[in-house]
Coordinates of C-alpha atoms and ligand atoms in Angstrom, one line a residue:
X30 CA 10.3 31.1 -38.5
X31 CA 10.4 34.3 -36.4
X32 CA 6.7 34.6 -36.7
X33 CA 6.2 31.0 -35.7
X34 CA 8.3 31.4 -32.6
X35 CA 6.6 34.6 -31.5
X36 CA 3.1 33.1 -32.1
X37 CA 4.1 30.4 -29.6
X38 CA 5.5 32.9 -27.1
X39 CA 9.2 32.1 -27.9
X40 CA 12.1 34.4 -28.6
X41 CA 15.1 33.9 -30.8
X42 CA 17.5 34.3 -28.0
X43 CA 17.7 33.2 -24.4
X44 CA 14.3 31.6 -23.9
X45 CA 14.2 30.6 -20.2
X46 CA 13.9 26.8 -19.5
X47 CA 12.2 26.9 -16.2
X48 CA 8.7 27.8 -15.1
X49 CA 7.5 27.9 -11.5
X50 CA 3.9 28.9 -12.1
X51 CA 4.6 32.6 -11.9
X52 CA 8.1 33.3 -13.2
X53 CA 10.3 32.0 -16.0
X54 CA 13.7 31.0 -14.8
X55 CA 17.0 30.0 -16.3
X56 CA 20.5 31.1 -15.4
X57 CA 22.4 28.3 -17.1
X58 CA 24.7 28.9 -20.1
X59 CA 22.6 29.5 -23.2
X60 CA 22.3 26.4 -25.4
X61 CA 21.7 26.7 -29.1
X62 CA 18.7 24.7 -30.4
X63 CA 19.5 23.3 -33.9
X64 CA 17.0 22.0 -36.4
X65 CA 17.9 18.6 -37.9
X66 CA 16.3 19.8 -41.1
X67 CA 19.4 21.7 -42.2
X68 CA 21.5 22.0 -39.1
X69 CA 20.7 25.7 -38.7
X70 CA 20.3 27.4 -35.3
X71 CA 16.6 28.0 -34.4
X72 CA 16.9 29.8 -31.1
X73 CA 18.7 29.6 -27.8
X74 CA 17.5 28.5 -24.4
X75 CA 18.9 29.1 -20.9
X76 CA 18.6 25.9 -18.8
X77 CA 17.8 26.1 -15.1
X78 CA 20.4 25.3 -12.5
X79 CA 20.1 23.4 -9.3
X80 CA 18.9 26.3 -7.1
X81 CA 16.1 27.0 -9.6
X82 CA 15.2 23.4 -9.7
X83 CA 14.7 23.5 -5.9
X84 CA 12.5 26.5 -6.2
X85 CA 10.4 25.0 -9.0
X86 CA 9.8 21.8 -7.1
X87 CA 8.9 23.7 -3.9
X88 CA 6.3 25.8 -5.8
X89 CA 4.9 22.6 -7.5
X90 CA 4.5 21.0 -4.1
X91 CA 2.6 24.1 -2.7
X92 CA 0.4 24.1 -5.8
X93 CA -0.4 20.4 -5.2
X94 CA -1.9 21.2 -1.8
X95 CA -4.4 23.7 -3.5
X96 CA -5.0 21.8 -6.7
X97 CA -6.0 18.6 -4.9
X98 CA -8.8 20.6 -3.2
X99 CA -10.3 21.4 -6.6
X100 CA -13.1 18.8 -7.4
X101 CA -11.9 16.3 -10.0
X102 CA -14.5 17.3 -12.7
X103 CA -13.4 21.0 -12.3
X104 CA -9.8 19.9 -12.8
X105 CA -11.1 18.1 -15.9
X106 CA -12.6 21.3 -17.1
X107 CA -9.2 23.0 -17.0
X108 CA -7.7 20.1 -18.9
X109 CA -10.6 20.4 -21.5
X110 CA -9.6 24.0 -21.9
X111 CA -6.0 23.0 -22.4
X112 CA -7.2 20.7 -25.2
X113 CA -9.0 23.7 -26.8
X114 CA -5.9 25.8 -26.6
X115 CA -3.9 23.0 -28.3
X116 CA -6.7 22.8 -31.0
X117 CA -6.2 26.5 -31.6
X118 CA -2.4 26.1 -31.9
X119 CA -2.3 22.7 -33.5
X120 CA -0.6 23.9 -36.8
X121 CA 1.9 26.1 -35.1
X122 CA 2.9 23.7 -32.4
X123 CA 3.0 20.9 -34.9
X124 CA 5.3 23.0 -37.1
X125 CA 7.6 23.6 -34.2
X126 CA 7.8 19.9 -33.5
X127 CA 8.8 19.4 -37.1
X128 CA 11.4 22.1 -36.9
X129 CA 12.9 21.1 -33.6
X130 CA 12.7 17.3 -34.0
X131 CA 12.4 16.7 -37.7
X132 CA 9.3 14.6 -38.1
X133 CA 7.2 15.3 -41.2
X134 CA 4.3 17.9 -41.0
X135 CA 1.6 15.3 -40.8
X136 CA 3.3 13.6 -37.9
X137 CA 4.1 16.9 -36.1
X138 CA 0.5 17.9 -36.3
X139 CA -0.5 14.3 -35.4
X140 CA 1.5 14.6 -32.2
X141 CA -0.5 17.7 -31.2
X142 CA -3.7 15.9 -32.1
X143 CA -2.6 13.1 -29.8
X144 CA -2.3 15.7 -27.0
X145 CA -5.8 17.0 -27.8
X146 CA -7.2 13.5 -27.7
X147 CA -5.6 12.8 -24.3
X148 CA -7.1 16.0 -22.9
X149 CA -10.5 14.9 -24.1
X150 CA -10.0 11.5 -22.6
X151 CA -8.7 13.0 -19.3
X152 CA -11.7 15.3 -19.1
X153 CA -14.1 12.4 -19.3
X154 CA -12.0 10.5 -16.8
X155 CA -12.3 13.3 -14.3
X156 CA -15.8 12.2 -13.6
X157 CA -14.8 8.6 -13.0
X158 CA -11.5 7.8 -11.1
X159 CA -13.5 5.1 -9.5
X160 CA -12.7 2.5 -6.8
X161 CA -14.5 -0.7 -6.0
X162 CA -16.8 -1.6 -3.2
X163 CA -16.4 -5.0 -1.5
X164 CA -18.6 -7.0 0.8
X165 CA -17.3 -7.0 4.4
X166 CA -17.3 -10.3 6.3
X167 CA -18.5 -8.3 9.4
X168 CA -22.2 -7.3 9.9
X169 CA -23.0 -3.6 9.4
X170 CA -19.6 -2.9 7.9
X171 CA -19.0 -1.4 4.5
X172 CA -15.7 -1.8 2.7
X173 CA -14.6 0.2 -0.3
X174 CA -11.6 1.8 -1.9
X175 CA -10.8 5.3 -3.0
X176 CA -8.2 6.8 -5.2
X177 CA -6.5 9.9 -3.8
X178 CA -4.2 12.4 -5.5
X179 CA -0.5 11.3 -5.2
X180 CA 1.5 14.5 -5.2
X181 CA 4.1 16.1 -7.5
X182 CA 5.0 13.9 -10.4
X183 CA 8.3 14.1 -12.2
X184 CA 7.9 13.7 -15.9
X185 CA 11.1 13.0 -17.9
X186 CA 10.6 12.9 -21.7
X187 CA 12.5 11.7 -24.8
X188 CA 13.2 13.7 -27.9
X189 CA 11.1 11.7 -30.3
X190 CA 7.7 12.6 -28.9
X191 CA 8.7 15.9 -27.5
X192 CA 5.2 17.0 -26.4
X193 CA 2.7 14.1 -26.7
X194 CA 4.4 12.1 -23.9
X195 CA 4.2 15.1 -21.6
X196 CA 0.4 15.3 -22.2
X197 CA -0.1 11.5 -21.6
X198 CA 1.4 12.2 -18.2
X199 CA 0.4 15.8 -17.4
X200 CA -3.2 15.8 -18.5
X201 CA -4.0 12.5 -16.7
X202 CA -2.0 13.5 -13.6
X203 CA -3.8 16.9 -13.5
X204 CA -7.3 15.4 -13.4
X205 CA -6.0 13.0 -10.8
X206 CA -5.2 16.0 -8.6
X207 CA -1.4 16.0 -9.1
X208 CA 1.0 18.6 -10.2
X209 CA 3.8 17.9 -12.6
X210 CA 7.4 19.0 -13.1
X211 CA 8.5 18.3 -16.6
X212 CA 12.1 17.7 -17.6
X213 CA 12.1 17.6 -21.4
X214 CA 14.8 16.2 -23.7
X215 CA 17.9 18.4 -24.2
X216 CA 17.2 18.1 -27.9
X217 CA 13.6 19.6 -27.7
X218 CA 13.3 22.4 -25.2
X219 CA 11.4 24.8 -27.4
X220 CA 8.4 22.7 -27.9
X221 CA 8.3 22.2 -24.1
X222 CA 8.5 25.9 -23.4
X223 CA 5.8 26.7 -26.0
X224 CA 3.5 24.0 -24.5
X225 CA 4.1 25.3 -21.0
X226 CA 3.2 28.8 -22.1
X227 CA -0.1 27.5 -23.4
X228 CA -0.8 25.5 -20.3
X229 CA 0.1 28.5 -18.1
X230 CA -2.3 30.7 -20.0
X231 CA -5.1 28.2 -19.7
X232 CA -4.5 27.9 -15.9
X233 CA -4.5 31.7 -15.4
X234 CA -7.7 32.1 -17.4
X235 CA -9.2 29.3 -15.3
X236 CA -8.1 30.9 -12.1
X237 CA -5.8 28.0 -11.0
X238 CA -2.2 28.1 -10.2
X239 CA -0.1 27.6 -13.4
X240 CA 2.5 25.7 -11.2
X241 CA 0.2 22.7 -11.9
X242 CA 2.2 22.4 -15.1
X243 CA 5.7 23.3 -14.1
X244 CA 8.8 23.1 -16.3
X245 CA 12.4 22.3 -15.4
X246 CA 14.6 22.2 -18.5
X247 CA 18.1 21.6 -17.3
X248 CA 21.0 19.1 -17.4
X249 CA 20.9 15.6 -16.1
X250 CA 23.2 16.8 -13.3
X251 CA 21.1 19.8 -12.3
X252 CA 17.6 18.4 -12.9
X253 CA 17.5 14.8 -14.0
X254 CA 19.4 13.1 -11.3
X255 CA 18.1 15.4 -8.5
X256 CA 14.6 14.5 -9.6
X257 CA 15.2 10.8 -9.4
X258 CA 16.7 11.1 -5.8
X259 CA 14.1 13.7 -4.6
X260 CA 11.5 12.2 -2.2
X261 CA 9.1 15.1 -3.0
X262 CA 8.3 13.1 -6.2
X263 CA 6.3 10.0 -5.1
X264 CA 6.3 9.0 -8.8
X265 CA 8.8 9.7 -11.6
X266 CA 7.5 8.9 -15.0
X267 CA 10.4 8.5 -17.4
X268 CA 10.4 7.9 -21.1
X269 CA 13.6 7.2 -23.0
X270 CA 16.3 4.6 -23.4
X271 CA 16.5 1.4 -21.4
X272 CA 19.8 2.6 -20.0
X273 CA 18.2 5.8 -18.6
X274 CA 15.3 3.7 -17.3
X275 CA 17.5 1.3 -15.5
X276 CA 19.2 4.2 -13.7
X277 CA 15.8 5.8 -12.9
X278 CA 14.6 2.5 -11.4
X279 CA 17.7 2.1 -9.3
X280 CA 17.7 5.7 -7.9
X281 CA 14.0 6.0 -7.4
X282 CA 13.8 2.5 -6.1
X283 CA 16.4 3.1 -3.5
X284 CA 14.1 5.7 -1.8
X285 CA 11.1 3.4 -2.4
X286 CA 9.5 5.9 -4.8
X287 CA 7.5 4.7 -7.7
X288 CA 8.6 4.8 -11.4
X289 CA 6.6 4.5 -14.5
X290 CA 9.0 3.5 -17.2
X291 CA 8.5 3.7 -21.0
X292 CA 11.7 2.6 -22.6
X293 CA 13.1 1.1 -25.8
X294 CA 11.4 -1.3 -28.1
X295 CA 12.6 -3.9 -30.6
X296 CA 9.3 -4.5 -32.4
X297 CA 8.6 -7.3 -34.8
X298 CA 6.0 -8.1 -37.4
X299 CA 5.2 -11.7 -38.1
X300 CA 4.1 -12.2 -41.7
X301 CA 2.7 -15.7 -42.1
X302 CA 1.9 -17.6 -45.3
X303 CA -1.8 -16.6 -44.8
X304 CA -1.0 -12.9 -44.7
X305 CA -2.4 -10.2 -47.1
X306 CA 1.0 -9.1 -48.4
X307 CA -0.4 -5.8 -49.7
X308 CA -1.7 -4.9 -46.2
X309 CA 1.5 -6.1 -44.6
X310 CA 3.8 -4.1 -46.9
X311 CA 1.9 -0.9 -46.2
X312 CA 1.9 -1.4 -42.5
X313 CA 5.6 -2.3 -42.4
X314 CA 6.5 0.7 -44.5
X315 CA 4.7 3.1 -42.1
X316 CA 6.1 1.2 -39.1
X317 CA 9.7 1.1 -40.2
X318 CA 10.1 4.3 -42.1
X319 CA 7.5 6.6 -40.3
X320 CA 9.2 9.2 -38.1
X321 CA 12.5 8.0 -39.8
X322 CA 12.4 4.9 -37.6
X323 CA 12.6 7.0 -34.4
X324 CA 9.5 5.7 -32.6
X325 CA 9.7 3.4 -29.7
X326 CA 7.1 1.3 -31.5
X327 CA 9.0 1.5 -34.9
X328 CA 9.1 -1.9 -36.7
X329 CA 12.6 -3.2 -36.5
X330 CA 12.3 -6.9 -37.3
X331 CA 10.2 -8.8 -39.9
X332 CA 9.7 -12.5 -39.2
X333 CA 8.5 -13.8 -42.5
X334 CA 7.4 -17.3 -43.5
X335 CA 9.8 -18.7 -46.1
X336 CA 7.0 -19.3 -48.6
X337 CA 6.3 -15.6 -48.9
X338 CA 9.7 -14.1 -48.0
X339 CA 11.0 -13.3 -51.5
X340 CA 7.6 -11.8 -52.5
X341 CA 7.4 -9.6 -49.4
X342 CA 11.0 -8.4 -49.8
X343 CA 10.3 -7.5 -53.4
X344 CA 7.3 -5.5 -52.4
X345 CA 9.1 -3.8 -49.6
X346 CA 12.0 -2.8 -51.8
X347 CA 9.5 -1.4 -54.3
X348 CA 7.7 0.5 -51.6
X349 CA 10.9 1.8 -50.1
X350 CA 12.0 3.1 -53.4
X351 CA 8.9 5.4 -53.6
X352 CA 9.6 7.0 -50.2
X353 CA 10.4 10.7 -50.7
X354 CA 13.2 11.7 -48.3
X355 CA 14.0 15.3 -47.5
X356 CA 12.7 18.5 -45.9
X357 CA 9.9 17.2 -43.6
X358 CA 8.0 20.4 -44.2
X359 CA 7.6 19.8 -47.9
X360 CA 4.4 18.2 -49.2
X361 CA 5.0 14.6 -50.2
X362 CA 8.0 14.0 -48.0
X363 CA 7.5 10.7 -46.1
X364 CA 10.9 10.6 -44.3
X365 CA 12.7 13.6 -42.8
X366 CA 16.1 13.7 -41.1
X367 CA 17.4 11.8 -38.1
X368 CA 17.7 13.8 -35.0
X369 CA 21.5 14.1 -34.8
X370 CA 24.8 13.3 -36.5
X371 CA 25.2 10.6 -33.8
X372 CA 22.0 8.9 -35.1
X373 CA 23.4 8.9 -38.6
X374 CA 26.6 7.4 -37.3
X375 CA 24.7 4.8 -35.4
X376 CA 23.1 3.6 -38.7
X377 CA 26.6 3.1 -40.2
X378 CA 27.9 1.3 -37.2
X379 CA 24.9 -1.0 -37.0
X380 CA 25.2 -1.9 -40.6
X381 CA 28.9 -2.6 -40.3
X382 CA 28.2 -4.9 -37.3
X383 CA 25.4 -6.6 -39.3
X384 CA 27.8 -7.3 -42.2
X385 CA 30.5 -8.6 -39.8
X386 CA 28.0 -11.0 -38.4
X387 CA 27.1 -12.2 -41.9
X388 CA 24.1 -10.1 -42.7
X389 CA 23.4 -8.4 -46.0
X390 CA 21.9 -5.0 -46.9
X391 CA 19.0 -5.5 -49.3
X392 CA 18.1 -1.9 -49.7
X393 CA 19.4 1.6 -48.7
X394 CA 21.3 2.4 -45.5
X395 CA 23.6 5.1 -47.0
X396 CA 23.9 8.6 -45.6
X397 CA 22.6 11.3 -48.0
X398 CA 24.2 14.5 -48.8
X399 CA 24.0 17.2 -51.5
X400 CA 21.8 20.3 -51.7
X401 CA 18.5 18.4 -51.0
X402 CA 20.0 17.0 -47.8
X403 CA 21.7 19.8 -46.0
X404 CA 23.1 19.4 -42.5
X405 CA 24.2 15.8 -42.6
X406 CA 21.1 14.3 -40.9
X407 CA 19.6 12.3 -43.7
X408 CA 20.0 8.5 -44.5
X409 CA 18.3 6.1 -46.8
X410 CA 16.0 3.8 -45.0
X411 CA 17.4 0.3 -44.9
X412 CA 16.2 -3.3 -45.4
X413 CA 18.7 -6.0 -44.3
X414 CA 18.7 -9.7 -44.3
X415 CA 19.6 -11.0 -40.9
X416 CA 19.6 -13.9 -38.6
X417 CA 17.9 -13.7 -35.3
X418 CA 21.0 -14.6 -33.3
X419 CA 23.0 -11.6 -34.5
X420 CA 23.8 -9.4 -31.6
X421 CA 22.9 -6.3 -33.5
X422 CA 19.4 -7.6 -34.0
X423 CA 18.9 -7.8 -30.2
X424 CA 19.5 -4.0 -29.9
X425 CA 17.3 -1.1 -30.6
X426 CA 19.1 1.1 -33.2
X427 CA 16.9 4.2 -33.2
X428 CA 16.8 4.6 -36.9
X429 CA 15.1 3.2 -40.0
X430 CA 16.8 -0.2 -40.2
X431 CA 14.5 -3.2 -40.8
X432 CA 15.9 -6.7 -40.3
X433 CA 14.3 -9.5 -42.3
X434 CA 14.5 -12.9 -40.7
X435 CA 12.7 -16.0 -42.1
X436 CA 11.0 -18.9 -40.4
X437 CA 8.9 -22.0 -41.2
X438 CA 8.9 -24.1 -44.3
X439 CA 9.0 -23.2 -48.0
X440 CA 5.4 -23.9 -48.6
X441 CA 2.2 -23.0 -46.7
X442 CA 1.6 -25.5 -43.8
X443 CA -0.8 -28.2 -44.9
X444 CA -1.9 -29.5 -41.5
X445 CA -2.7 -28.1 -38.1
X446 CA 0.3 -29.6 -36.3
X447 CA 2.8 -28.1 -38.8
X448 CA 1.0 -24.8 -38.6
X449 CA 1.1 -24.7 -34.8
X450 CA 4.7 -25.8 -34.8
X451 CA 5.7 -23.0 -37.2
X452 CA 3.7 -20.5 -35.1
X453 CA 5.7 -21.6 -32.1
X454 CA 8.9 -20.9 -34.0
X455 CA 7.8 -17.5 -35.1
X456 CA 6.6 -16.5 -31.6
X457 CA 9.8 -17.8 -30.0
X458 CA 11.8 -15.5 -32.4
X459 CA 9.4 -12.7 -31.8
X460 CA 9.9 -12.9 -28.0
X461 CA 13.6 -13.6 -28.0
X462 CA 14.8 -10.0 -27.5
X463 CA 15.3 -8.1 -24.3
X464 CA 12.6 -5.6 -25.1
X465 CA 8.8 -6.1 -25.0
X466 CA 6.9 -3.2 -26.3
X467 CA 4.9 -3.8 -29.5
X468 CA 4.4 -6.6 -32.0
X469 CA 2.0 -7.7 -34.7
X470 CA 1.0 -10.5 -36.9
X471 CA -0.3 -10.4 -40.5
X472 CA -2.6 -13.4 -41.1
X473 CA -6.1 -14.2 -42.1
X474 CA -5.8 -17.6 -40.4
X475 CA -7.7 -17.5 -37.1
X476 CA -5.5 -20.1 -35.4
X477 CA -2.3 -18.1 -36.2
X478 CA -3.9 -14.9 -34.9
X479 CA -5.1 -16.5 -31.7
X480 CA -1.8 -18.2 -31.1
X481 CA -0.1 -14.8 -31.3
X482 CA -2.6 -13.2 -28.9
X483 CA -2.7 -16.1 -26.4
X484 CA -0.8 -16.0 -23.1
X485 CA 1.7 -18.3 -24.8
X486 CA 2.0 -15.9 -27.7
X487 CA 3.5 -12.4 -27.8
X488 CA 5.1 -11.2 -24.6
X489 CA 4.7 -7.5 -25.5
X490 CA 2.5 -4.8 -23.9
X491 CA 0.9 -4.2 -27.3
X492 CA 0.0 -7.0 -29.7
X493 CA -1.9 -6.3 -32.9
X494 CA -3.4 -8.4 -35.7
X495 CA -3.3 -7.0 -39.3
X496 CA -2.1 -3.6 -38.3
X497 CA 1.5 -2.5 -37.7
X498 CA 3.5 -2.0 -34.5
X499 CA 3.3 1.8 -34.3
X500 CA 0.5 4.4 -34.2
X501 CA -1.3 3.3 -31.0
X502 CA -4.5 5.0 -30.1
X503 CA -4.6 6.9 -26.8
X504 CA -7.6 5.0 -25.5
X505 CA -5.6 1.9 -24.6
X506 CA -2.9 1.6 -22.0
X507 CA 0.4 2.1 -23.7
X508 CA 3.7 0.5 -22.6
X509 CA 5.7 -2.7 -22.6
X510 CA 7.3 -5.5 -20.6
X511 CA 10.9 -6.6 -19.9
X512 CA 13.5 -4.0 -20.9
X513 CA 10.7 -1.7 -22.1
X514 CA 10.1 -1.0 -18.4
X515 CA 6.7 -2.3 -17.5
X516 CA 4.9 1.1 -17.3
X517 CA 1.5 1.9 -18.7
X518 CA 0.4 5.4 -19.8
X519 CA -2.4 7.1 -21.5
X520 CA -5.7 5.2 -21.7
X521 CA -7.6 2.4 -20.0
X522 CA -6.8 2.4 -16.3
X523 CA -3.3 3.9 -16.6
X524 CA -4.5 6.8 -14.5
X525 CA -4.2 4.6 -11.4
X526 CA -0.4 5.0 -11.5
X527 CA -1.0 8.7 -10.7
X528 CA -3.1 8.2 -7.6
X529 CA -2.8 6.4 -4.3
X530 CA -5.2 3.7 -3.4
X531 CA -6.9 3.7 0.0
X532 CA -9.0 0.9 1.4
X533 CA -11.7 2.0 3.8
X534 CA -13.8 0.0 6.2
X535 CA -16.7 1.7 7.9
X536 CA -18.6 0.3 10.8
X537 CA -22.2 1.5 11.1
X538 CA -23.2 -1.0 13.8
X539 CA -23.0 -0.8 17.6
X540 CA -20.6 -3.7 18.0
X541 CA -16.9 -4.2 17.2
X542 CA -16.6 -7.6 15.5
X543 CA -13.1 -8.5 14.5
X544 CA -12.2 -10.0 11.2
X545 CA -11.0 -13.7 10.9
X546 CA -13.5 -14.4 13.9
X547 CA -10.9 -13.3 16.4
X548 CA -12.1 -12.5 19.9
X549 CA -9.9 -10.2 22.0
X550 CA -10.5 -9.7 25.7
X551 CA -14.0 -10.1 27.3
Ligands
NAD605 P1 17.4 9.2 -23.6 O1 17.3 8.0 -22.7 O2 18.7 9.6 -24.1 O3 16.8 10.5 -22.9 C1 15.4 10.5 -22.4 C2 15.3 11.5 -21.3 O4 16.0 11.0 -20.1 C3 15.9 12.9 -21.6 O5 15.1 13.9 -21.1 C4 17.3 12.8 -20.9 O6 17.8 14.0 -20.5 C5 16.8 12.0 -19.6 N1 17.9 11.4 -18.9 C6 19.0 10.7 -19.4 N2 19.7 10.3 -18.3 C7 19.1 10.6 -17.2 C8 19.4 10.5 -15.8 N3 20.5 9.8 -15.4 N4 18.6 11.0 -14.9 C9 17.5 11.6 -15.3 N5 17.1 11.8 -16.6 C10 18.0 11.3 -17.5 O7 16.4 8.9 -24.8 P2 16.1 9.7 -26.2 O8 17.3 9.5 -27.1 O9 15.7 11.0 -25.9 O10 14.9 8.9 -26.7 C11 14.9 7.7 -27.5 C12 14.6 6.5 -26.6 O11 13.4 6.7 -25.9 C13 14.5 5.2 -27.4 O12 15.1 4.2 -26.7 C14 13.0 5.0 -27.5 O13 12.6 3.7 -27.7 C15 12.6 5.5 -26.1 N6 11.2 5.9 -26.1 C16 10.3 5.1 -25.5 C17 8.9 5.4 -25.5 C18 7.9 4.5 -24.8 O14 6.8 4.9 -24.6 N7 8.3 3.2 -24.5 C19 8.5 6.6 -26.1 C20 9.4 7.4 -26.7 C21 10.7 7.1 -26.7

């Protein structure tokens, strides 16, 4: 572990949580960073305090004024080099993600791969960032729009994707000409410090101010809340719980700043009577158990047609029984620990509420202890029979609990009217939660698939057919509706959130005609 830390520029004690582009800062009381793998202390970090926050933001603001002068494709080149640095450190940074957050090795490295992919994407984007041209109603006038850099972007991230979410924001913001100040999760400061070390080195080697990628690890009081209220941030991009997002929207909204919110999900898979159950079982297993159910896109609800319900549950129970739980670094482990004791307690409390409401545990759900499960962070993944109206089903419990809810008749629909009626029922259940992030349908029936994707179908930001709810590619815009916050990050045209749009009209004639045919004077 010592070697891993030092290869990533980290010390055992008193790593500093702030970076202003030149110096590392942190005078807060040192915090121990604990690994959920066995509860052991990995290292300590000194958070920054309010005065250091002020200093870091001022430096990031100054860096913005220089960075925006760098041509976008040259900014893209710096981000391309960042991608190369991440390639070179993929295994180490992935291992640190595993150590600090507890996801299995393949997923830890996968998270770093996602950062690399975003850097590649952002580099290509740096030669586009295009506006439209419009036809003017006035002769010898040209009208078009441009996208200009926005400023310093506040990036608040959650524990479960401790570095990838930063890259979705920071790499895209950087090619857009913005600088970022990153407030990572209190649970995962080490990965943030290691990533900022890499980014700083790339900036220095590229001759640009490392304050382009600034870091402000500190408490909600010293950093989080000040960031929300700070008018120097035209945009705050915040990933986390709906509760946090609501607060961010209120405080940033009060000063008419912009927010980009990526909040909780309550993602469902519809399994119809025309589903390939083998495919569905594999996708649900990955969606519900992957990252120990701690993805915003984790599968939390199964809406299954009554004709295939028992068979699907049988297959799921069989598949769950094969999941190897334990040290996420060990080959063959599919499910590691939950991030905290609170998360383990949340599973127990959710299952108690489920039972009170009349639900039934069909598989798992117990906390695990003994020598193979040190530290008290391990649980069995759980499958439970539930009804849609249970209050617990409406909530996001950030853990591997899967609620099975049935719909439709006991046999495959024989006519079109019945089929459409049942799809309406399934879609209504699918949409009847406060969150709107991701959902999918398993079917080989064209009508069912199209009904799900139609504007009257899924109300989520991500809607898939015959693949699960999680594991989105970076090329698409990522995000969701309703209590998920409405933000879009990563691919497609999500970059537009990090720029300001300007409409330009240019008169190359000798007259001054007014729009709407107005004459004024003469
Ligand atoms: P959390 O809300 O507890 O914390 C997220 C971040 O917000 C942390 O950095 C935290 O310190 C900060 N924060 C909390 N209160 C704040 C305040 N008042 N002002 C400023 N910052 C504040 O979430 P978590 O437990 O770290 O992560 C899990 C949650 O994140 C789940 O709900 C999950 O669905 C969601 N999530 C969503 C996405 C997405 O893209 N939609 C991605 C990852 C995680």
